[in-house]
Short mmCIF file of C-alpha atoms in Angstrom, two decimals:
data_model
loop_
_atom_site.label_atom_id
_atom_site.label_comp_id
_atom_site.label_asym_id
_atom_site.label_seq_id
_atom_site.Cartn_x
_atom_site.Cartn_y
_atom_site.Cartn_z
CA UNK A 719 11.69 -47.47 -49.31
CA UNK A 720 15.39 -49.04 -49.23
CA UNK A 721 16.56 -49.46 -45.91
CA UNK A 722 18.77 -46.39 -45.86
CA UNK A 723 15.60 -44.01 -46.64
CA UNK A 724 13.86 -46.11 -43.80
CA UNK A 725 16.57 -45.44 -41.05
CA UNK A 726 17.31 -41.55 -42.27
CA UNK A 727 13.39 -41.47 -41.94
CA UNK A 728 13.32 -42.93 -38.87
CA UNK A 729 15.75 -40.30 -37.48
CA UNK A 730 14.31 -37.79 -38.52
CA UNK A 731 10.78 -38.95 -36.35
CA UNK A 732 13.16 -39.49 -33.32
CA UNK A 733 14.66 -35.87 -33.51
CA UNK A 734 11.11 -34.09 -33.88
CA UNK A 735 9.92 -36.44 -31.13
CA UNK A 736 12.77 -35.75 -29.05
CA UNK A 737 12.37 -31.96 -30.12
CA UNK A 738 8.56 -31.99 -29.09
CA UNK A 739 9.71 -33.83 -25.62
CA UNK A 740 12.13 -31.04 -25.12
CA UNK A 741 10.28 -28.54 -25.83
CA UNK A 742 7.15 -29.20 -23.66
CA UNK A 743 9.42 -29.89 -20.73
CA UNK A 744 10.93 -26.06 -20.94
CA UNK A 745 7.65 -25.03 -21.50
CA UNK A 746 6.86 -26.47 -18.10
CA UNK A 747 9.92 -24.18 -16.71
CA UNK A 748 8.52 -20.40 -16.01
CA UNK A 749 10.55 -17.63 -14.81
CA UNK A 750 8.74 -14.92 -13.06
CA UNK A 751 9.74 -11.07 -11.96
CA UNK A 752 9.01 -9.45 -8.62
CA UNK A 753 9.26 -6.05 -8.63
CA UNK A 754 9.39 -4.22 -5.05
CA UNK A 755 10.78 -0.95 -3.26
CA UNK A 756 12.97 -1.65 -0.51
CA UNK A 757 16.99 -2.69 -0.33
CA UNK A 758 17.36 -6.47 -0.56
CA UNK A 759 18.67 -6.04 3.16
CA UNK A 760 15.14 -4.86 4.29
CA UNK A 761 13.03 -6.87 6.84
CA UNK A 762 10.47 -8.01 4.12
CA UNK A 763 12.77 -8.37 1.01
CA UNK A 764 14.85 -10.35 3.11
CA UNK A 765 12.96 -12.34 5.65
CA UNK A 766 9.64 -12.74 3.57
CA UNK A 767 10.34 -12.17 -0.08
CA UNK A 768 13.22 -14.25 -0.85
CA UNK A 769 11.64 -16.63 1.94
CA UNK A 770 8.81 -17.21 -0.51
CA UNK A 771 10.21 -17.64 -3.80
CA UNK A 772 12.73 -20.30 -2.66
CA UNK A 773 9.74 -22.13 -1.23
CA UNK A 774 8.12 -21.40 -4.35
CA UNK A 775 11.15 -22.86 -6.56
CA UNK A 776 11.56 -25.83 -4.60
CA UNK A 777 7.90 -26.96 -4.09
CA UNK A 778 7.41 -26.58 -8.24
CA UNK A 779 10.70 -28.98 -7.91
CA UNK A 780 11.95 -26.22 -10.05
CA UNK A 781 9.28 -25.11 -12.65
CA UNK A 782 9.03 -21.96 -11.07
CA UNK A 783 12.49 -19.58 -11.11
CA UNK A 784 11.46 -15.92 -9.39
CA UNK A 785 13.58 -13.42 -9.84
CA UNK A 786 13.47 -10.42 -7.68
CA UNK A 787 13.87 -7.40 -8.65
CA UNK A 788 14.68 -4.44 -5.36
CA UNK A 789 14.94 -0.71 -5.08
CA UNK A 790 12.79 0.04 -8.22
CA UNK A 791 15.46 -1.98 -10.33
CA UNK A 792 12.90 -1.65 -13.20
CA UNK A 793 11.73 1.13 -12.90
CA UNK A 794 8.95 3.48 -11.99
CA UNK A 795 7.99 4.74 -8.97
CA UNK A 796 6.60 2.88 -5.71
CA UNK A 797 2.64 3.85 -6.05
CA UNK A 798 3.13 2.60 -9.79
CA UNK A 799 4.00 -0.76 -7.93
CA UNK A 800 0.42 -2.24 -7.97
CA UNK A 801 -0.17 -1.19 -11.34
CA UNK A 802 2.81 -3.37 -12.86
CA UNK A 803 0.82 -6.49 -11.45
CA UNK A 804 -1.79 -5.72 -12.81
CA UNK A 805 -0.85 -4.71 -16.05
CA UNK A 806 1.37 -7.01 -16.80
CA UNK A 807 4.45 -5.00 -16.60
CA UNK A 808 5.89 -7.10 -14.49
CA UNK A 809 4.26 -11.06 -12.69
CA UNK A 810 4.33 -10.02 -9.26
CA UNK A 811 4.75 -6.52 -7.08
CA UNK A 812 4.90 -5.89 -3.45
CA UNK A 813 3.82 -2.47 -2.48
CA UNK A 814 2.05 -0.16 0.15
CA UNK A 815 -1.69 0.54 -0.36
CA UNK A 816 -1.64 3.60 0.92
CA UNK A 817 0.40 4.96 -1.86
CA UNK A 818 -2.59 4.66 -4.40
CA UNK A 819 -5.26 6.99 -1.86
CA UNK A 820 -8.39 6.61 -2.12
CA UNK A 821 -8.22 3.10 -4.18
CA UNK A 822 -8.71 0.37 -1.36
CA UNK A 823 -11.33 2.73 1.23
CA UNK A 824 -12.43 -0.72 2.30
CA UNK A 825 -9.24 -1.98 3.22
CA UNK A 826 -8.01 1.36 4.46
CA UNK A 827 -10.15 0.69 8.14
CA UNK A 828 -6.44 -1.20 8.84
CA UNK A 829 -4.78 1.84 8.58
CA UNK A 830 -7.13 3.86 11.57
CA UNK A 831 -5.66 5.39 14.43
CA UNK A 832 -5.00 2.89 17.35
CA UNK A 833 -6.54 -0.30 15.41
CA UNK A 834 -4.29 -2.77 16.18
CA UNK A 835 -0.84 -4.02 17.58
CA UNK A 836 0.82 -7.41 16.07
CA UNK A 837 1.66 -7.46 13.02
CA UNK A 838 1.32 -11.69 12.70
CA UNK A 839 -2.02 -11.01 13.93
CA UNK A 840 -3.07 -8.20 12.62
CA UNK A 841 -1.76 -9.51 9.05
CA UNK A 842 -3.87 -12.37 10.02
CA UNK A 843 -6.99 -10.48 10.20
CA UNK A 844 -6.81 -8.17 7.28
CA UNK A 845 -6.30 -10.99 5.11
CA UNK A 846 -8.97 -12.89 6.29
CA UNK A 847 -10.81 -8.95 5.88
CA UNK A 848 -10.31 -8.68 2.72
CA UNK A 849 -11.37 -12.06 1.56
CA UNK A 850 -15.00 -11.15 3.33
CA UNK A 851 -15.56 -7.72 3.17
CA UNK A 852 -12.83 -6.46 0.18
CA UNK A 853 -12.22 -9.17 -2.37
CA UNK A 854 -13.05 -6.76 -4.79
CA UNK A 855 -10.94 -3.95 -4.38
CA UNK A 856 -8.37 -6.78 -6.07
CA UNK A 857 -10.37 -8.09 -9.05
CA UNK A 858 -7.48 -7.20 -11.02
CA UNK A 859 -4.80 -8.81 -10.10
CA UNK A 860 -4.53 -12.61 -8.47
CA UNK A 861 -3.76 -11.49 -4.68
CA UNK A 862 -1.41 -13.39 -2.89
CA UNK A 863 -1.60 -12.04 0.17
CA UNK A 864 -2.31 -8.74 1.90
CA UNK A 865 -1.02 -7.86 5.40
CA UNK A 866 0.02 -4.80 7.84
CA UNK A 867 3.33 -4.01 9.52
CA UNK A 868 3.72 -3.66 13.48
CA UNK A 869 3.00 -0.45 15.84
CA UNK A 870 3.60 2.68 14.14
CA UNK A 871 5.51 5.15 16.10
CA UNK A 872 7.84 8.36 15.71
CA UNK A 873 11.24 8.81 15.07
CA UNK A 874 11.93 12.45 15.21
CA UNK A 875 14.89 15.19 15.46
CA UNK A 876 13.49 16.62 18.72
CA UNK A 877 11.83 14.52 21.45
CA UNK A 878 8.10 14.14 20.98
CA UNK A 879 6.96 13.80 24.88
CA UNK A 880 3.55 14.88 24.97
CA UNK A 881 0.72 16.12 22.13
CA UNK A 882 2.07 19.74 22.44
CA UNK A 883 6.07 18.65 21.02
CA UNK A 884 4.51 17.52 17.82
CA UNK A 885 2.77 20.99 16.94
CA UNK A 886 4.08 21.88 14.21
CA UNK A 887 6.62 19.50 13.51
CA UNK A 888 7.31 18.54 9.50
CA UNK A 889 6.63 14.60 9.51
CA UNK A 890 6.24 11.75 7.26
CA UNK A 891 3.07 10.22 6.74
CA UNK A 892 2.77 7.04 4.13
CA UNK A 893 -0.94 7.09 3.85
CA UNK A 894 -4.05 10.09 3.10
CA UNK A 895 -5.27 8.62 6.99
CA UNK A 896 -2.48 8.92 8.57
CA UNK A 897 -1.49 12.10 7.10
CA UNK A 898 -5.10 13.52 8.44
CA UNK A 899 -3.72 11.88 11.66
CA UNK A 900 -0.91 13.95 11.67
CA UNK A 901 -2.81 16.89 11.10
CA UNK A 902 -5.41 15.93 14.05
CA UNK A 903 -2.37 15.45 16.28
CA UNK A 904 -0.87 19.19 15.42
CA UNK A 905 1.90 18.05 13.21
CA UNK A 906 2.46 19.14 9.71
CA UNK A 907 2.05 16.07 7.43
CA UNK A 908 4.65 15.25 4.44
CA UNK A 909 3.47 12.75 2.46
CA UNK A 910 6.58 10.29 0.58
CA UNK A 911 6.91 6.66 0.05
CA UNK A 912 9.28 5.23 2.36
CA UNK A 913 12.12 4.46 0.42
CA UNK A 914 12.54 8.91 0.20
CA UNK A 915 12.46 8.90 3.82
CA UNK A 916 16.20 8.90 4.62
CA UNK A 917 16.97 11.74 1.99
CA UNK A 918 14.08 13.58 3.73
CA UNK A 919 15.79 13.31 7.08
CA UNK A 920 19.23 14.36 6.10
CA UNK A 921 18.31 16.91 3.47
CA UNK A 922 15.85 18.29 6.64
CA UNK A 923 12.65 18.14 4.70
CA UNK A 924 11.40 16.34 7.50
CA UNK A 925 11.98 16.52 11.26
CA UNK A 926 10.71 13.24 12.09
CA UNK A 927 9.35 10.12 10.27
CA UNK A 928 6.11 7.65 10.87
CA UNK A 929 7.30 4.00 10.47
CA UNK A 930 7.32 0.68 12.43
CA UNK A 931 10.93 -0.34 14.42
CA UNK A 932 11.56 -2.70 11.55
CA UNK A 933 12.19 -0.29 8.56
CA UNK A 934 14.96 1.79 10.37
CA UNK A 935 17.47 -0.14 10.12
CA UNK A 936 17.86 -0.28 5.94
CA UNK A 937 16.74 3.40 6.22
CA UNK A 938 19.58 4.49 8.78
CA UNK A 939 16.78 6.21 10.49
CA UNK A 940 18.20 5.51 13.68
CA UNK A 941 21.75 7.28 12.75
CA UNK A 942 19.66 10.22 11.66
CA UNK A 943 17.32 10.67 14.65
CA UNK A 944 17.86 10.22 18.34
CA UNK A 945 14.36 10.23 19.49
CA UNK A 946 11.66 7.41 19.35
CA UNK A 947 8.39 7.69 20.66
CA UNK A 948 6.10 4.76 21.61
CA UNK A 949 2.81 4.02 22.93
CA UNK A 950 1.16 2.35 26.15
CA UNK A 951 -0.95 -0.63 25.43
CA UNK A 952 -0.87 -3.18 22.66
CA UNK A 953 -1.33 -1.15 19.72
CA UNK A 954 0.19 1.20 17.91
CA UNK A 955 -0.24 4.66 17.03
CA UNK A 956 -1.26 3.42 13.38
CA UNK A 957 -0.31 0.81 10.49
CA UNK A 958 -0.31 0.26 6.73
CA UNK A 959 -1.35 -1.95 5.03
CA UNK A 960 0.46 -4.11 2.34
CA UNK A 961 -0.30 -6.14 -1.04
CA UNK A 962 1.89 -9.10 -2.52
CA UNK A 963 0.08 -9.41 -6.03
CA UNK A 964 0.57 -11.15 -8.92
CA UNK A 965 -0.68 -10.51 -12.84
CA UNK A 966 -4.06 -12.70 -13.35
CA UNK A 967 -2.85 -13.44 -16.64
CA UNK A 968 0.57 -14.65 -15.95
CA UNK A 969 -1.06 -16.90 -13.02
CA UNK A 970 -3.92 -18.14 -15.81
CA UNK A 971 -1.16 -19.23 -18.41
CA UNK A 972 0.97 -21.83 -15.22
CA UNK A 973 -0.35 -25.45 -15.70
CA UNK A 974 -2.06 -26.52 -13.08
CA UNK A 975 0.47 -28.39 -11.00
CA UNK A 976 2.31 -24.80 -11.13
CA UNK A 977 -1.18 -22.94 -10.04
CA UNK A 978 -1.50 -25.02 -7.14
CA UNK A 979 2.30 -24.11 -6.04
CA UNK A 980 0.86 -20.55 -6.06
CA UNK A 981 -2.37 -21.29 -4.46
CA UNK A 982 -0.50 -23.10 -1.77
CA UNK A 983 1.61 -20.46 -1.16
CA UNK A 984 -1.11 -17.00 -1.00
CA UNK A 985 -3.91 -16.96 1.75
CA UNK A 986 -3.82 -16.46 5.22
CA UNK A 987 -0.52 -18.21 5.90
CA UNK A 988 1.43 -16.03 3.67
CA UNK A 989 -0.23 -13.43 5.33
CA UNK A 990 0.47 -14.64 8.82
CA UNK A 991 4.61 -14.82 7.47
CA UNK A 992 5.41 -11.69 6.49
CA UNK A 993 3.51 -10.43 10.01
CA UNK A 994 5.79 -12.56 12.13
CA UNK A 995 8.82 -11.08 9.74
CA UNK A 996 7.67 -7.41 10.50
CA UNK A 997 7.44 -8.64 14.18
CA UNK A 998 11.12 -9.82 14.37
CA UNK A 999 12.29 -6.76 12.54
CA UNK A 1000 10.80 -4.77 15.15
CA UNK A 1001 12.72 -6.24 17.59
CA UNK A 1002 15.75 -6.16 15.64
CA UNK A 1003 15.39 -2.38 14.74
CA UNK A 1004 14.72 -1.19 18.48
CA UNK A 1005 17.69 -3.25 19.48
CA UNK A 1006 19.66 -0.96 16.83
CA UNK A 1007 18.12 1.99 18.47
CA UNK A 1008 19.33 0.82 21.91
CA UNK A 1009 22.68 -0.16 21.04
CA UNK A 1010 22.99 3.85 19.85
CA UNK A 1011 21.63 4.71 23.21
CA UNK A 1012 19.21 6.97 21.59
CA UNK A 1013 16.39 8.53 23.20
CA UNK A 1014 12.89 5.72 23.60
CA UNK A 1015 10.12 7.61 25.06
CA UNK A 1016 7.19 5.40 26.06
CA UNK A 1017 4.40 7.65 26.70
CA UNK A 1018 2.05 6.50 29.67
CA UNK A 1019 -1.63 5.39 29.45
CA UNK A 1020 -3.14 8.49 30.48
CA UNK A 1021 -0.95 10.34 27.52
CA UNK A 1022 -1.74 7.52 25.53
CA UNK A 1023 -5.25 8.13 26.00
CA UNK A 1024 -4.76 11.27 25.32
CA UNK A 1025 -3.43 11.00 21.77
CA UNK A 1026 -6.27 8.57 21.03
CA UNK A 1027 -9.09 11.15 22.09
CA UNK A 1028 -7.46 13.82 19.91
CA UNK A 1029 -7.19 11.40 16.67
CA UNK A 1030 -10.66 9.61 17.44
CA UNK A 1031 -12.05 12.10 14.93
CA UNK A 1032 -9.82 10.49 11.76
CA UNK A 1033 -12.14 7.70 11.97
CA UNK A 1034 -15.03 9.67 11.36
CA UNK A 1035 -13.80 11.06 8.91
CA UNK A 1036 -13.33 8.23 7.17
CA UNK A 1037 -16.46 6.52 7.77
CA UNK A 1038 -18.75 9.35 6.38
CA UNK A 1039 -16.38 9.55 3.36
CA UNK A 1040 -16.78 5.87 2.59
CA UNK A 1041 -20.58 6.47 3.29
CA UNK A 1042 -20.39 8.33 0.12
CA UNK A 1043 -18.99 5.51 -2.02
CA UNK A 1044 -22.07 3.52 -0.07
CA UNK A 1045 -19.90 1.74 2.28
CA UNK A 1046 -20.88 1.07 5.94
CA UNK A 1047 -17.74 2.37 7.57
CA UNK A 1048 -19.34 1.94 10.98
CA UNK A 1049 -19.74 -1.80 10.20
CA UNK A 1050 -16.47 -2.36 8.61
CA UNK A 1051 -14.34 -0.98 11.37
CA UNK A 1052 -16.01 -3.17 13.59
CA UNK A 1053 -15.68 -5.96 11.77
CA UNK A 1054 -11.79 -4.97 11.55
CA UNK A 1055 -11.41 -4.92 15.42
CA UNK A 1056 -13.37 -8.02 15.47
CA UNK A 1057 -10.98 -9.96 13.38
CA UNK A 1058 -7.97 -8.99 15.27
CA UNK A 1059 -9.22 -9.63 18.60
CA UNK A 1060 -9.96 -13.32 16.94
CA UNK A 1061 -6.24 -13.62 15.99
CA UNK A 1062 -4.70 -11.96 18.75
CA UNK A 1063 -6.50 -14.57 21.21
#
């Protein structure tokens, strides 16, 4: 081979070298979607969401680009949220388990009457919960975290001051338990994903919406009610409960530097974040409500008590249903309180 063969041979090794180089270093860079329901100006979109995929981006030193996706940008509709993690549809979904009923019983104990107050803590709890007693109620998808919002309380057209106000009244439940809540309690229950709530309220569908302080504010709940009504002691009238998930097989093709990015970022910390983002927006949201000078009731502890006798029976309920898929309610509910008495110490 003359030496002009040699050198254009030569070349030509360099550029497929170089190609092969290039290549495997964009094959190293991953973009993934996340899909969710709220405005980007919500409490979790905006303090836990974006949060978490900077972190993400910068500890993969930029490997990992997320790119979220609000409002049902691609589509679909929010109980078709958890289903687009797992299928594939999309690499990773934030949603409400409560809009699936009857999927997650075992992780549904979160969402009893009067279980628990915080949401750091009780996010806390039902992630450590689920990793015990409910790991397989997400075999589908590779869970990053799950966790619960703060007290649950009304926001409603008329004043609720007492059991007998709420007789009757048209209000928004997010879950099957708290909907049979609702019914316990005398109200009539309208089941809608949140993001349908503030149509509901002006259209009049509703009279009155259950959801935590920290979702009014993107809802404009508190321009469309003047009454809020809260609860003595530390917890609140109810939660939900919440899944950040991501497709298994989008997870199983990252290298493994990228998989332990991921890993380091889902678990109980994660959990414990988007708690202490509910929290703040809590505070933020009945701020908002203050500033209006609407109406806060804050029912005493022996109406408190009251409301908890009357809805003590939604818990049975539950736990002989669950008895029928062979789960020990009894046991589970326990275990529940348990676990957020241990992170609320």
């Amino acid at each position: 081979m003359n030496f002009f063969k040699r050198r254009a041979a030569l070349t030509a090794l360099g550029a497929a070298a170089l190609a092969t180089v290039a290549g495997s270093a964009m094959a190293q860079t991953v973009t993934l979607r996340l899909h969710q329901m709220l405005p980007p100006q919500a409490t979790i979109p905006a303090k836990a969401l974006v949060p978490w995929a900077q972190k993400v981006e910068a500890e993969s030193g930029g490997k990992i680009k997320v790119q979220l996706f609000h409002a049902m940008q691609l589509g679909g509709a929010p109980p078709q949220l958890f289903d687009q993690a797992r299928d594939g549809v999309v690499d990773f979904t934030w949603t409400v388990l409560g809009y699936t009923p009857g999927r997650f019983p075992k992780t549904e104990v979160f969402e009893l009457p009067f279980m628990s107050g915080s949401a750091e803590a009780s996010s806390r709890a039902i992630q450590e919960y689920v990793e015990k007693f409910a790991a397989d109620e997400f075999k589908d998808v590779k869970l990053i975290a799950v966790h619960t919002h703060g007290p649950g309380l009304f926001h409603t057209k008329a004043p609720v001051t007492g059991l007998e106000s709420l007789r009757g009244m048209k209000v928004r439940g997010g879950s099957r338990i708290i909907n049979n809540m609702l019914t316990k309690l005398g109200a009539t229950p309208v089941g809608m994903p949140v993001p349908a709530v503030t149509d509901a309220l002006s259209k009049g569908t509703i009279d009155g919406t259950t959801i935590p302080w920290e979702v009014t504010p993107s809802l404009k709940v508190t321009e469309l009610v003047r009454n809020h009504t809260t609860f003595a002691g530390k917890e609140g009238l109810y939660t939900q409960t919440f899944a950040f998930s991501m497709n298994k097989a989008s997870y199983d093709k990252l290298p493994p530097d990228l998989k332990a990015v991921i890993d380091k970022n889902s678990g109980i910390e994660t959990a414990a974040m988007f708690g202490r983002a509910m929290d703040e927006g809590d505070k933020v949201g009945r701020q908002i409500a203050e500033r209006a000078k609407n109406n806060i009731v804050a029912l005493d502890l022996a109406e408190t008590q009251r409301w908890r006798r009357t809805a003590a029976s939604v818990e049975t309920d539950w736990i002989n249903e669950v008895k029928g898929k062979g789960i020990d309610g009894a046991k589970l509910a326990a275990e529940a309180r348990a676990l957020i008495e241990k992170h609320s110490r």
